[in-house]
Amino acid sequence: MRTSFFTYSLSIVLLSLFLVSNTFAQEQDLSDYRMRFRFKSIKQPDQSRILEASFIAANKKDRKDRVPVYGADITFLNVLGEEQVSLGSSKTSKEGIAQITLPENQSYLMDPEGRINFRAVFKGTEELDGEEKEISIKDIHLDLGLIEKDSVRTVQINAHTIDSLGLQIPVVETDIIISVGGMLSKMVIEEGSIEDGTYEFEMPTDLPGDANGDIKVYAIIEDHDDYGDVVQKNMANWGVSKKSGQESENTLWSEAAPIWMYVVLTILLVGIWANFVYTGIHLFKIKKEGKELELKTEN
Amino acid sequence: MDVDIRKRELVKEFSPMLLKSTKWSKIWIGILVGFILWGLAAFVIQVIKGHEVTGMRDNVVWGIYIINFIFFVCLSYSGAFISGILHFFKTPWKNSVSRIVEIITVVSLIIGPIFILLCIGRLDRLHYLFLYPRIQSPITWDIIAIITDLIGCFIYLYLTFIPDFAILRDNSEDVPKWRRKLYTFLAIGYRDTPTQRNRLHKITRIMSAMIIALAIVAYTVLAWIFSLTLQPGWNSTIFAPYFIVAGLYSGVGVIIIAMYLIRKYFKLDHYIRKVHFIGAGVILLVISLLFGYFTFSEYFSRWFSHKTHDANLLNTLFNRYFWEFIFANYIGVLVPIVILFFKKFRTIKSITFAAIIAVLGLWLNRYLIVVPTLETPYLPIQDTRPEFIHYSATWVEWALSFAGIAAFVLFFILIMRLVPIIPMSGIIDYEREGKGGTNSVTQHQLK
């Protein structure tokens, strides 16, 4: 009796703890989190520009615990001194990211050095404080040429900025990454630095392309203090075709069956049918002997 | 022992089974014929109106016809397999069951392929299969395998019947003329001389070994019709041995049910005894364990790998087909195991009950292999009408299915009217080898 009561009580306690532990796990205190508000600009191959703000709450004690802020209204501004122009606004996604895309022909307020100042603003709510971040970049023009110099496949990059007077100023000492596009991600094939507005390198000749042998080449400047993120891409028929000769050897659905199939089936069937014939011959012999016996009996 | 006197005794003993028709047997045959006529009417409607009258649509292109086809053909192959084993290894108690198994083998192989013809939408193009065969296609292999197997089984069945035809020819005085003529024709002059006997034993033995191999090959090809596709639930490397084990499972089950009915109806308690049921029951137990193991292995690997389409299929099985799944793979396996595992449960009735559960479970297992897979295709079903998304058999399909079962039973009865269900020649051979006394031979050999 005592034992069963003890077992019963222990079961209830364990069950309660199991249920209650879930309740504890649900509780979250905002003071345990630090808000991370980041802002960047990405210039795209078609010369349009993405302004992207990310808004994440990171746990102060557990760095793996990161909660994206969803639905926060972010306003993007172009600022010059006291003057500011609204470029648009966007709400953060489930990943905590708000984006707007500015077209190629967008006009910006620029300082005399040709710098454009962008500002991302979150006004705040009752629970969350307001956030603001500003970046200052120069508009860079990145050209990616895929040319053959003396039959050598060459990647040629030219980069310049334009000052307030409209003069082209070559870009210097800027790290650049060259990648080729793959099915899932880009593969880095070269890392270098743009000097005096240009950078060149010899393209490897053993890269596989798509079904037509085309390769997409990307030139990327990442998180630069002056230019932000810049991406340029180009395509050339420089890939080694991925078509393999094995496709035509897919024998099951080819027009003619493979030889081994004929051989195996023939051996099987001939063996079986030969046995049928062998049985038939013996049945015939049985019948013949039966007839002979019948004749003997009659005589 | 005077063989001629013994033969006469046996013919006298078994003649009532061949010649007498009771009121109940006539009613029973009438019911079976009724079912067959109902099936024929359904078939005519299907031919006139097309597959629209069935539950089969664009996605679920196979229904209970193909399930019946697999079921009957697997019954035949397992019968051939068991019969081959009984003959080849000269199993001591083979006389009591061998003819039941042989008849099951041939009759189910006649009925089974009829169901595959019912699956064909354009029967008028059937001959194209023979005119333009693709040797790479498992369907072509299947046709070759089934035709070869059918002929092989017919020859084998005939070989085992010859000595009995000869005994009936020589010892049936009171039978109608046509029947004696038929026995004379079918006995092909067999006089049971030592040369004829040796010759017949030799070819029967070779044939019994061959039909074991033929059954394995033909049933493997049938399994490949499914497993060589990439469909979830079908694309499995163990499908061929799984089908063979499943076939044996249902085959032994049907043999036990047939043994029970024949024993009861023809009062053959003297020949088909409890020891045979226990022997068959132990075989069913071993096969049910094997079948359970294969089933677990099949579904466990699908569940553990958790590929999207396999997961969708399992989701369908555990929701829409929950009870069918439980019956086919739990009750259909565990109940026979429990009944047959414990000695005190092994009575004739309980073993027969276990066999019925096994056969029903296996039919449902076949249903769950075919239909849920077709209901969870790779591409979403475009036509959202309920009959396109979910398959359910119509009365036409059920009518033809029951007609098939009725035809199976009717053919079985008709063959039993031609030759005794217990092979007389087997009893004579046994006595000739001196394994039993003249009068009590059948009792001894069955122990």
XYZ file of C-alpha atoms in Angstrom:
746
model
C 0.000 0.000 0.000
C 2.792 2.347 1.062
C 4.871 1.468 -1.976
C 2.013 2.057 -4.391
C 1.242 5.411 -2.756
C 4.914 6.401 -3.103
C 4.981 5.329 -6.791
C 1.758 7.242 -7.445
C 3.068 10.408 -5.772
C 6.397 10.225 -7.614
C 4.615 9.835 -10.942
C 2.467 12.898 -10.254
C 5.504 14.978 -9.251
C 7.484 13.938 -12.330
C 4.511 14.605 -14.586
C 4.005 18.031 -12.998
C 7.666 18.915 -13.424
C 7.512 17.851 -17.032
C 4.491 20.046 -17.671
C 5.759 23.003 -15.643
C 9.189 23.027 -17.308
C 7.494 24.018 -20.544
C 5.834 26.937 -18.814
C 9.200 28.192 -17.528
C 10.690 27.899 -20.970
C 8.026 30.173 -22.415
C 8.917 33.148 -20.190
C 11.128 35.800 -21.837
C 12.242 39.090 -20.306
C 13.098 41.920 -22.734
C 15.772 43.242 -20.371
C 17.829 40.092 -21.055
C 18.171 41.141 -24.706
C 20.307 43.715 -26.435
C 18.869 45.243 -29.591
C 21.116 45.082 -32.641
C 20.219 47.522 -35.383
C 22.392 47.309 -38.499
C 22.231 49.168 -41.750
C 23.981 48.682 -45.096
C 23.815 49.629 -48.749
C 24.253 47.173 -51.611
C 24.812 48.409 -55.131
C 23.539 45.806 -57.556
C 24.681 44.795 -61.065
C 21.791 46.689 -62.690
C 23.021 49.848 -60.858
C 20.016 49.902 -58.556
C 20.719 50.126 -54.830
C 19.300 48.176 -51.928
C 19.092 49.777 -48.504
C 18.835 47.074 -45.893
C 18.320 47.366 -42.154
C 18.427 44.343 -39.871
C 16.824 44.412 -36.435
C 17.705 41.546 -34.116
C 17.344 41.067 -30.357
C 20.365 39.161 -29.035
C 20.385 37.536 -25.599
C 23.042 39.083 -23.371
C 23.953 35.736 -21.778
C 23.230 33.243 -24.507
C 24.722 34.362 -27.796
C 22.878 31.609 -29.645
C 19.542 33.083 -28.599
C 18.786 35.656 -31.296
C 15.214 36.796 -31.886
C 14.450 38.782 -35.077
C 12.165 41.778 -34.528
C 9.203 41.276 -36.806
C 6.999 44.020 -38.234
C 9.118 47.040 -37.124
C 8.502 50.042 -39.379
C 11.843 51.340 -40.712
C 12.116 54.652 -42.577
C 15.034 55.268 -44.927
C 16.305 58.789 -45.467
C 18.875 60.591 -47.590
C 20.468 63.255 -45.387
C 22.658 66.279 -46.102
C 23.218 68.586 -43.134
C 19.808 69.691 -41.968
C 18.135 68.637 -45.165
C 16.637 65.173 -45.426
C 14.671 63.344 -48.110
C 12.538 60.288 -47.381
C 13.456 57.398 -49.695
C 10.765 55.048 -48.479
C 9.884 52.777 -45.596
C 9.530 49.040 -45.043
C 8.512 46.654 -42.261
C 10.958 44.060 -40.982
C 10.375 40.512 -42.156
C 10.291 37.345 -39.999
C 14.071 37.366 -40.327
C 14.150 40.924 -38.934
C 15.174 42.512 -42.234
C 13.660 45.616 -43.866
C 14.664 46.520 -47.409
C 13.936 49.082 -50.057
C 15.312 49.150 -53.611
C 16.267 52.452 -55.175
C 16.315 52.597 -58.993
C 19.387 53.354 -61.113
C 18.171 56.853 -61.933
C 17.466 57.834 -58.285
C 18.850 61.301 -57.487
C 20.643 61.762 -54.152
C 21.732 64.646 -51.961
C 25.543 64.613 -52.095
C 28.229 66.527 -50.213
C 31.121 68.209 -52.151
C 33.240 65.046 -51.835
C 30.523 63.060 -53.587
C 29.382 61.254 -50.425
C 25.803 60.228 -49.952
C 24.463 59.910 -46.408
C 21.746 57.364 -45.716
C 19.887 57.028 -42.478
C 17.609 54.208 -41.273
C 15.206 55.142 -38.506
C 13.015 53.063 -36.228
C 10.799 55.403 -34.220
C 10.214 52.938 -31.395
C 7.121 51.544 -29.666
C 5.904 51.294 -26.085
C 8.094 48.238 -25.501
C 11.031 48.973 -27.803
C 13.241 52.047 -27.829
C 13.824 53.907 -31.073
C 16.902 53.063 -33.158
C 18.818 55.030 -35.764
C 21.815 54.250 -37.919
C 23.624 56.297 -40.544
C 26.053 55.330 -43.264
C 28.011 57.497 -45.631
C 29.112 56.127 -48.976
C 30.444 57.204 -52.331
C 28.675 56.056 -55.454
C 31.064 53.663 -57.158
C 30.900 52.524 -60.766
C 32.188 48.995 -61.121
C 32.685 47.473 -64.579
C 33.355 43.783 -65.045
C 34.782 42.766 -68.405
C 35.333 39.196 -69.537
C 37.700 39.439 -72.465
C 40.228 37.335 -74.324
C 43.687 38.901 -74.492
C 45.939 36.940 -76.859
C 43.685 33.918 -76.421
C 43.981 34.228 -72.629
C 40.668 34.486 -70.855
C 40.958 37.552 -68.674
C 38.743 39.120 -66.043
C 39.144 42.891 -66.150
C 37.678 45.158 -63.484
C 37.479 48.937 -63.732
C 36.222 51.031 -60.828
C 35.773 54.765 -60.393
C 33.748 57.317 -58.481
C 32.396 60.649 -59.724
C 32.944 63.798 -57.722
C 30.594 66.789 -57.451
C 32.156 68.315 -60.602
C 31.398 65.172 -62.611
C 35.010 64.003 -62.852
C 35.879 60.297 -62.775
C 38.220 59.435 -59.913
C 39.862 55.973 -60.069
C 39.346 53.778 -57.037
C 42.452 52.765 -55.079
C 43.347 50.169 -52.433
C 40.003 48.451 -52.412
C 39.654 44.740 -51.752
C 37.641 42.810 -54.305
C 36.423 39.243 -54.475
C 35.825 37.393 -57.762
C 33.387 34.491 -57.632
C 31.550 32.235 -60.027
C 27.904 31.322 -59.564
C 27.055 27.762 -58.573
C 23.785 25.947 -57.976
C 23.574 26.851 -54.283
C 26.140 29.578 -53.637
C 29.004 31.490 -55.188
C 32.467 29.972 -55.310
C 35.395 32.359 -54.718
C 38.088 32.004 -57.394
C 40.205 35.126 -56.740
C 40.728 37.755 -54.046
C 42.711 40.906 -54.860
C 42.901 44.665 -54.559
C 41.939 47.359 -57.062
C 44.862 49.742 -57.666
C 44.581 52.853 -59.817
C 41.051 51.961 -60.813
C 41.786 48.552 -62.384
C 42.323 44.928 -61.526
C 42.992 42.026 -63.874
C 43.530 38.300 -63.558
C 43.601 35.196 -65.697
C 40.445 33.135 -65.550
C 40.878 29.400 -64.817
C 39.970 27.255 -67.830
C 38.664 24.175 -66.019
C 35.494 25.536 -64.447
C 32.247 23.734 -65.265
C 29.489 25.909 -66.617
C 25.791 25.309 -66.932
C 24.220 23.016 -69.547
C 25.314 25.471 -72.288
C 28.788 26.014 -70.860
C 28.009 29.535 -69.597
C 29.698 30.872 -66.447
C 28.400 33.718 -64.332
C 31.262 35.760 -62.872
C 30.714 38.106 -59.927
C 32.942 40.961 -58.737
C 32.089 41.878 -55.153
C 33.252 44.636 -52.810
C 32.130 43.706 -49.322
C 31.329 46.010 -46.433
C 33.689 48.796 -47.555
C 33.880 51.935 -45.408
C 33.491 54.225 -48.422
C 31.405 52.182 -50.834
C 29.360 49.742 -48.748
C 28.507 46.525 -50.601
C 28.839 46.541 -54.367
C 28.086 43.658 -56.705
C 28.697 43.400 -60.422
C 28.217 40.376 -62.661
C 28.846 39.266 -66.217
C 28.521 36.046 -68.174
C 30.748 34.297 -70.715
C 30.718 30.966 -72.502
C 33.938 29.864 -70.826
C 32.717 26.818 -68.928
C 33.499 23.195 -69.545
C 30.213 21.569 -70.513
C 28.765 19.376 -67.786
C 27.169 17.021 -70.304
C 28.488 13.537 -69.772
C 28.518 10.775 -72.340
C 26.902 8.426 -69.828
C 23.389 9.671 -70.504
C 23.212 7.829 -73.781
C 24.199 4.637 -71.977
C 21.024 4.577 -69.857
C 20.163 1.238 -71.297
C 16.806 0.562 -69.660
C 15.041 3.202 -71.702
C 17.176 3.142 -74.792
C 15.661 1.931 -78.028
C 17.384 -1.437 -77.918
C 17.703 -3.576 -74.813
C 21.233 -4.292 -73.610
C 22.845 -7.513 -74.752
C 23.073 -8.971 -71.248
C 19.294 -8.697 -70.925
C 18.758 -10.712 -74.085
C 21.351 -13.276 -72.992
C 19.931 -13.750 -69.472
C 16.324 -13.916 -70.637
C 17.172 -16.272 -73.469
C 19.100 -18.628 -71.171
C 16.223 -18.615 -68.668
C 13.491 -19.125 -71.219
C 15.369 -21.660 -73.339
C 16.195 -23.616 -70.167
C 12.577 -23.659 -69.039
C 11.064 -24.399 -72.444
C 13.660 -27.073 -73.131
C 12.456 -28.736 -69.954
C 8.859 -28.507 -71.175
C 9.920 -30.212 -74.402
C 11.903 -32.806 -72.433
C 8.790 -33.521 -70.341
C 6.692 -33.776 -73.525
C 9.121 -36.307 -75.036
C 8.920 -38.459 -71.910
C 5.120 -38.252 -71.893
C 5.154 -39.367 -75.505
C 7.385 -42.334 -74.545
C 4.997 -43.227 -71.707
C 2.114 -43.151 -74.178
C 4.037 -45.264 -76.676
C 4.847 -47.884 -74.052
C 1.216 -47.882 -72.934
C 0.087 -48.557 -76.508
C 2.579 -51.390 -76.902
C 1.328 -52.957 -73.664
C -2.246 -52.577 -74.860
C -1.425 -54.349 -78.142
C 0.370 -57.166 -76.277
C -2.654 -57.636 -73.985
C -5.022 -57.728 -76.962
C -2.845 -60.331 -78.718
C -0.085 -56.136 -51.001
C -2.219 -56.579 -54.073
C -1.948 -53.235 -55.773
C -4.959 -53.754 -58.046
C -7.249 -54.589 -55.120
C -5.934 -51.598 -53.194
C -6.555 -49.313 -56.159
C -10.119 -50.570 -56.408
C -10.635 -49.951 -52.709
C -9.377 -46.413 -53.007
C -11.540 -45.659 -56.043
C -14.536 -47.025 -54.158
C -13.661 -44.830 -51.182
C -13.273 -41.655 -53.213
C -15.983 -42.194 -55.873
C -18.770 -40.488 -53.895
C -16.653 -37.333 -53.853
C -16.394 -37.439 -57.647
C -19.885 -38.555 -58.614
C -22.484 -37.670 -56.002
C -24.060 -34.244 -55.939
C -25.943 -33.248 -52.817
C -28.671 -30.636 -52.662
C -26.328 -28.275 -50.834
C -23.534 -28.690 -53.350
C -25.957 -27.741 -56.137
C -27.134 -24.665 -54.218
C -23.546 -23.714 -53.516
C -22.579 -24.051 -57.188
C -25.680 -22.027 -58.109
C -24.583 -19.203 -55.793
C -21.074 -19.228 -57.281
C -22.469 -19.126 -60.820
C -24.718 -16.239 -59.736
C -21.690 -14.283 -58.555
C -19.877 -15.002 -61.811
C -22.881 -13.804 -63.857
C -23.049 -10.649 -61.740
C -19.360 -10.113 -62.509
C -19.930 -10.693 -66.214
C -22.697 -8.070 -66.218
C -20.305 -5.633 -64.531
C -17.646 -6.481 -67.098
C -20.017 -5.740 -69.992
C -20.866 -2.361 -68.418
C -17.159 -1.611 -67.975
C -16.376 -2.489 -71.596
C -19.257 -0.339 -72.901
C -18.788 2.699 -70.629
C -15.031 2.432 -70.018
C -13.093 2.859 -66.793
C -15.384 5.708 -65.830
C -17.550 3.151 -64.032
C -14.620 2.182 -61.799
C -12.951 4.248 -59.067
C -9.757 4.512 -61.118
C -8.846 7.996 -62.345
C -5.849 9.937 -63.675
C -3.818 9.676 -60.487
C -4.997 6.449 -58.924
C -4.741 4.419 -62.102
C -4.673 1.102 -60.265
C -7.326 -0.110 -57.860
C -8.541 -3.384 -56.455
C -8.098 -5.174 -59.799
C -4.323 -4.991 -59.568
C -4.532 -5.902 -55.877
C -6.535 -9.022 -56.755
C -4.072 -9.756 -59.539
C -1.107 -9.596 -57.164
C -3.024 -11.552 -54.559
C -4.026 -14.431 -56.852
C -0.722 -14.577 -58.673
C 1.146 -14.588 -55.372
C -1.152 -17.377 -54.231
C -0.200 -19.331 -57.314
C 3.522 -18.783 -56.930
C 3.460 -19.706 -53.289
C 1.420 -22.807 -54.175
C 3.983 -23.752 -56.821
C 6.776 -23.129 -54.351
C 5.197 -25.226 -51.589
C 4.152 -27.984 -53.969
C 7.644 -28.114 -55.451
C 9.150 -28.376 -51.960
C 6.675 -31.157 -50.992
C 7.522 -33.219 -54.071
C 11.205 -32.498 -54.344
C 11.991 -33.364 -50.740
C 9.435 -36.221 -50.657
C 7.792 -34.774 -47.553
C 6.180 -37.625 -45.576
C 2.739 -36.019 -45.213
C 2.595 -34.518 -48.673
C -0.303 -36.759 -49.794
C -2.789 -34.920 -47.617
C -2.084 -31.464 -48.938
C -0.187 -31.736 -52.214
C -3.253 -31.894 -54.465
C -4.939 -28.993 -52.668
C -1.776 -26.957 -53.208
C -1.471 -27.982 -56.869
C -5.075 -27.068 -57.644
C -4.704 -23.722 -55.839
C -1.573 -23.072 -57.907
C -3.195 -23.617 -61.274
C -6.634 -22.130 -60.578
C -5.244 -18.936 -59.056
C -2.875 -18.577 -61.997
C -5.877 -18.729 -64.339
C -7.933 -16.219 -62.314
C -5.106 -13.760 -61.451
C -4.135 -12.576 -64.946
C -7.806 -11.924 -65.794
C -7.689 -9.071 -63.283
C -4.757 -7.414 -65.042
C -6.836 -7.430 -68.233
C -9.560 -5.541 -66.360
C -7.020 -2.796 -65.548
C -6.453 -2.146 -69.243
C -8.469 0.820 -70.492
C -8.202 -0.156 -74.137
C -8.609 -3.907 -74.297
C -8.845 -3.630 -78.084
C -5.126 -2.788 -78.081
C -4.125 -5.763 -75.950
C -2.429 -7.524 -78.855
C 0.019 -4.589 -79.134
C 1.751 -6.024 -76.055
C 2.681 -9.035 -78.146
C 3.183 -7.214 -81.446
C 5.391 -4.429 -80.094
C 6.966 -5.725 -76.894
C 9.755 -3.785 -75.183
C 12.043 -6.310 -73.640
C 13.290 -3.592 -71.245
C 9.842 -3.221 -69.718
C 8.963 -5.253 -66.595
C 5.423 -5.595 -68.029
C 6.787 -7.569 -70.990
C 8.857 -9.693 -68.658
C 5.787 -10.268 -66.565
C 3.738 -11.445 -69.541
C 6.510 -13.846 -70.587
C 6.978 -15.006 -66.988
C 3.260 -15.535 -66.336
C 2.639 -17.418 -69.598
C 5.676 -19.625 -69.025
C 4.693 -20.182 -65.421
C 1.093 -20.989 -66.368
C 2.206 -23.602 -68.883
C 4.745 -24.988 -66.401
C 2.120 -25.257 -63.660
C -0.366 -26.920 -66.026
C 2.216 -29.507 -67.076
C 3.204 -30.077 -63.454
C -0.401 -30.469 -62.323
C -1.056 -32.848 -65.197
C 2.000 -34.956 -64.355
C 0.788 -35.419 -60.782
C -2.705 -36.316 -62.064
C -1.666 -38.982 -64.633
C -1.388 -41.963 -62.222
C -4.775 -41.115 -60.703
C -6.353 -40.783 -64.155
C -4.990 -44.254 -64.918
C -6.388 -45.683 -61.654
C -9.785 -44.102 -62.356
C -9.747 -45.366 -65.960
C -9.098 -48.938 -64.841
C -11.382 -49.045 -61.833
C -14.448 -46.925 -62.551
C -17.201 -49.248 -63.624
C -20.219 -47.181 -62.735
C -19.128 -43.869 -64.197
C -20.680 -42.268 -67.294
C -19.122 -43.129 -70.637
C -17.821 -39.631 -71.324
C -16.032 -39.597 -68.015
C -14.269 -42.886 -68.691
C -13.315 -41.673 -72.171
C -11.898 -38.536 -70.611
C -9.884 -40.568 -68.070
C -8.592 -42.800 -70.878
C -7.532 -39.801 -72.926
C -5.885 -38.017 -70.031
C -4.134 -41.140 -68.684
C -2.161 -41.369 -72.019
C -1.759 -45.136 -71.733
C -0.142 -45.070 -68.311
C -0.094 -48.647 -66.932
C 2.070 -48.103 -63.866
C 4.854 -50.299 -65.216
C 8.260 -49.791 -63.522
C 9.621 -48.025 -66.642
C 6.615 -45.685 -66.901
C 6.642 -45.054 -63.155
C 10.350 -44.205 -63.102
C 9.985 -42.011 -66.146
C 7.047 -40.129 -64.637
C 8.764 -39.745 -61.249
C 11.871 -38.415 -62.953
C 10.110 -35.730 -64.981
C 7.811 -34.795 -62.072
C 10.848 -34.343 -59.840
C 12.664 -32.173 -62.384
C 9.477 -30.176 -62.948
C 8.963 -29.693 -59.202
C 12.479 -28.263 -58.861
C 11.945 -26.061 -61.867
C 8.665 -24.554 -60.762
C 10.280 -23.506 -57.457
C 12.810 -21.487 -59.459
C 10.113 -20.338 -61.889
C 7.927 -19.110 -59.034
C 10.803 -17.115 -57.541
C 11.735 -15.584 -60.913
C 8.147 -14.765 -61.905
C 7.247 -13.289 -58.543
C 10.437 -11.253 -58.466
C 9.518 -9.767 -61.835
C 6.051 -8.937 -60.503
C 7.629 -7.133 -57.538
C 9.892 -5.229 -59.919
C 6.865 -3.750 -61.694
C 6.563 -1.669 -58.535
C 10.074 -1.404 -57.159
C 11.761 -0.334 -60.400
C 9.703 2.859 -60.375
C 10.737 5.827 -58.242
C 7.354 6.082 -56.508
C 7.469 6.482 -52.725
C 6.434 3.236 -51.080
C 7.398 1.163 -54.111
C 11.023 2.007 -54.836
C 12.544 -0.524 -52.462
C 15.427 -2.949 -52.793
C 13.758 -5.568 -50.593
C 10.471 -5.623 -52.517
C 11.181 -8.867 -54.393
C 11.982 -11.012 -51.313
C 9.221 -9.144 -49.428
C 6.708 -10.156 -52.121
C 7.919 -13.748 -52.038
C 7.559 -13.956 -48.250
C 4.153 -12.225 -48.436
C 3.092 -14.642 -51.178
C 4.079 -17.633 -49.060
C 2.233 -16.124 -46.114
C -1.050 -15.811 -47.999
C -0.447 -19.113 -49.812
C -0.070 -21.114 -46.617
C -3.083 -19.253 -45.193
C -5.327 -20.173 -48.145
C -4.081 -23.782 -48.049
C -5.081 -24.032 -44.362
C -8.538 -22.545 -45.114
C -8.988 -24.965 -48.055
C -7.863 -27.898 -45.888
C -10.419 -26.928 -43.253
C -13.317 -26.591 -45.730
C -12.474 -29.773 -47.667
C -12.033 -31.744 -44.447
C -15.356 -30.536 -43.125
C -17.356 -30.766 -46.367
C -16.052 -34.126 -47.618
C -15.599 -35.564 -44.128
C -11.934 -36.335 -44.722
C -10.950 -36.271 -41.040
C -9.196 -39.566 -41.631
C -6.808 -38.057 -44.195
C -6.522 -34.408 -43.233
C -5.726 -34.554 -39.558
C -4.858 -32.213 -36.739
C -1.167 -32.975 -37.187
C -1.337 -31.468 -40.690
C -2.954 -28.309 -39.391
C -0.270 -28.018 -36.710
C 2.463 -28.592 -39.317
C 0.960 -25.967 -41.632
C 0.387 -23.689 -38.619
C 4.062 -23.834 -37.617
C 5.050 -22.980 -41.196
C 2.571 -20.074 -41.087
C 4.136 -18.957 -37.784
C 7.654 -18.920 -39.236
C 6.480 -17.050 -42.342
C 4.432 -14.565 -40.282
C 7.577 -13.742 -38.265
C 9.519 -13.266 -41.485
C 6.716 -11.203 -43.027
C 6.478 -9.057 -39.891
C 10.228 -8.495 -39.977
C 10.166 -7.458 -43.638
C 7.175 -5.161 -43.081
C 8.852 -3.488 -40.108
C 12.103 -3.109 -42.009
C 10.294 -1.615 -45.006
C 8.319 1.014 -43.095
C 11.003 1.744 -40.498
C 13.606 2.673 -43.111
C 11.066 4.938 -44.836
C 10.123 6.615 -41.583
C 13.730 7.058 -40.399
C 15.092 8.492 -43.668
C 12.207 10.977 -43.577
C 12.335 11.923 -47.236
C 9.551 14.375 -48.051
C 7.474 12.083 -50.235
C 7.982 9.053 -48.002
C 6.914 11.204 -45.045
C 3.795 12.282 -46.982
C 2.996 8.656 -47.743
C 3.409 7.596 -44.115
C 1.246 10.531 -43.116
C -1.490 9.270 -45.468
C -1.126 5.731 -44.114
C -1.334 6.824 -40.491
C -4.276 9.169 -41.016
C -6.593 8.256 -43.846
C -5.730 4.550 -43.763
C -5.099 4.229 -40.041
C -7.336 1.228 -39.317
C -6.472 -0.543 -42.544
C -2.787 -0.081 -41.692
C -3.313 -1.385 -38.165
C -5.232 -4.414 -39.438
C -2.817 -5.237 -42.260
C 0.438 -4.779 -40.417
C -0.363 -5.318 -36.749
C -3.450 -7.521 -36.377
C -2.721 -9.448 -39.589
C 0.735 -10.356 -38.283
C 0.502 -10.390 -34.510
C -2.764 -12.339 -34.106
C -1.503 -15.336 -36.155
C 1.804 -15.195 -34.262
C 0.080 -15.224 -30.862
C -2.315 -18.049 -31.851
C 0.355 -20.194 -33.448
C 3.137 -19.536 -30.947
C 1.406 -21.114 -27.942
C 0.824 -24.856 -28.136
C -2.451 -24.742 -26.223
C -3.971 -22.379 -28.823
C -3.123 -24.706 -31.712
C -6.505 -26.254 -32.434
C -7.834 -26.824 -35.953
C -10.358 -23.993 -35.635
C -7.925 -21.488 -34.131
C -5.260 -22.266 -36.746
C -7.882 -21.749 -39.483
C -8.931 -18.485 -37.806
C -5.296 -17.347 -37.758
C -5.052 -18.218 -41.459
C -8.186 -16.166 -42.272
C -6.763 -13.166 -40.394
C -3.451 -13.581 -42.215
C -5.107 -13.741 -45.657
C -7.350 -10.718 -44.996
C -4.394 -8.792 -43.557
C -2.305 -9.584 -46.578
C -4.992 -8.487 -49.033
C -5.194 -5.179 -47.153
C -1.394 -4.971 -47.133
C -1.499 -5.162 -50.928
C -4.166 -2.434 -50.979
C -1.945 -0.207 -48.847
C 1.004 -0.775 -51.156
C -0.934 0.238 -54.267
C -3.557 2.889 -53.471
C -1.993 5.315 -50.903
C 1.158 5.601 -53.030
C -0.903 6.621 -56.050
C -2.862 9.067 -53.901
C 0.371 10.873 -52.920
C 1.989 11.674 -56.277
C 5.123 13.760 -56.786
C 3.204 16.528 -58.517
C 0.118 17.930 -56.775
C -3.177 16.580 -58.089
C -4.638 19.247 -60.392
C -8.210 17.996 -60.519
C -9.636 18.550 -57.060
C -12.793 16.481 -57.431
C -12.914 14.007 -54.508
C -12.869 10.959 -56.785
C -9.647 12.210 -58.366
C -7.917 12.736 -55.032
C -9.074 9.612 -53.225
C -9.743 6.191 -54.658
C -12.722 4.118 -53.635
C -13.812 0.997 -55.454
C -17.208 1.017 -57.198
C -19.774 -1.785 -57.317
C -18.436 -2.796 -60.723
C -15.003 -3.442 -59.241
C -16.429 -5.306 -56.250
C -18.700 -7.379 -58.506
C -15.751 -8.435 -60.652
C -13.631 -9.115 -57.561
C -16.265 -11.373 -56.012
C -16.782 -13.020 -59.398
C -13.069 -13.806 -59.421
C -13.262 -15.384 -55.974
C -16.380 -17.307 -57.009
C -14.656 -18.536 -60.175
C -11.670 -19.629 -58.078
C -13.907 -21.689 -55.760
C -15.988 -23.067 -58.657
C -12.938 -24.210 -60.640
C -11.566 -25.759 -57.473
C -14.798 -27.717 -56.960
C -14.924 -28.786 -60.626
C -11.358 -30.117 -60.533
C -12.214 -31.970 -57.317
C -15.068 -33.620 -59.245
C -12.530 -34.850 -61.791
C -9.865 -36.368 -59.523
C -9.843 -37.152 -55.782
C -8.465 -34.420 -53.561
C -6.206 -36.994 -51.906
C -3.895 -38.492 -54.565
C -4.549 -42.234 -54.706
C -1.272 -42.877 -56.491
C 0.561 -41.207 -53.595
C -1.075 -43.577 -51.132
C -0.190 -46.601 -53.317
C 3.414 -45.408 -53.688
C 3.661 -44.975 -49.950
C 2.337 -48.465 -49.317
C 4.548 -49.909 -52.021
C 7.604 -48.488 -50.330
C 6.482 -50.428 -47.260
C 6.053 -47.452 -44.996
C 2.637 -48.536 -43.804
C 0.250 -51.482 -43.466
C -2.351 -52.116 -46.130
C -5.337 -50.891 -44.236
C -3.823 -48.284 -41.999
C -1.384 -46.756 -44.410
C -3.038 -43.403 -44.660
C -3.209 -43.027 -40.922
C 0.476 -43.904 -40.517
C 1.708 -41.694 -43.248
C -0.121 -38.768 -41.845
C 1.372 -39.079 -38.391
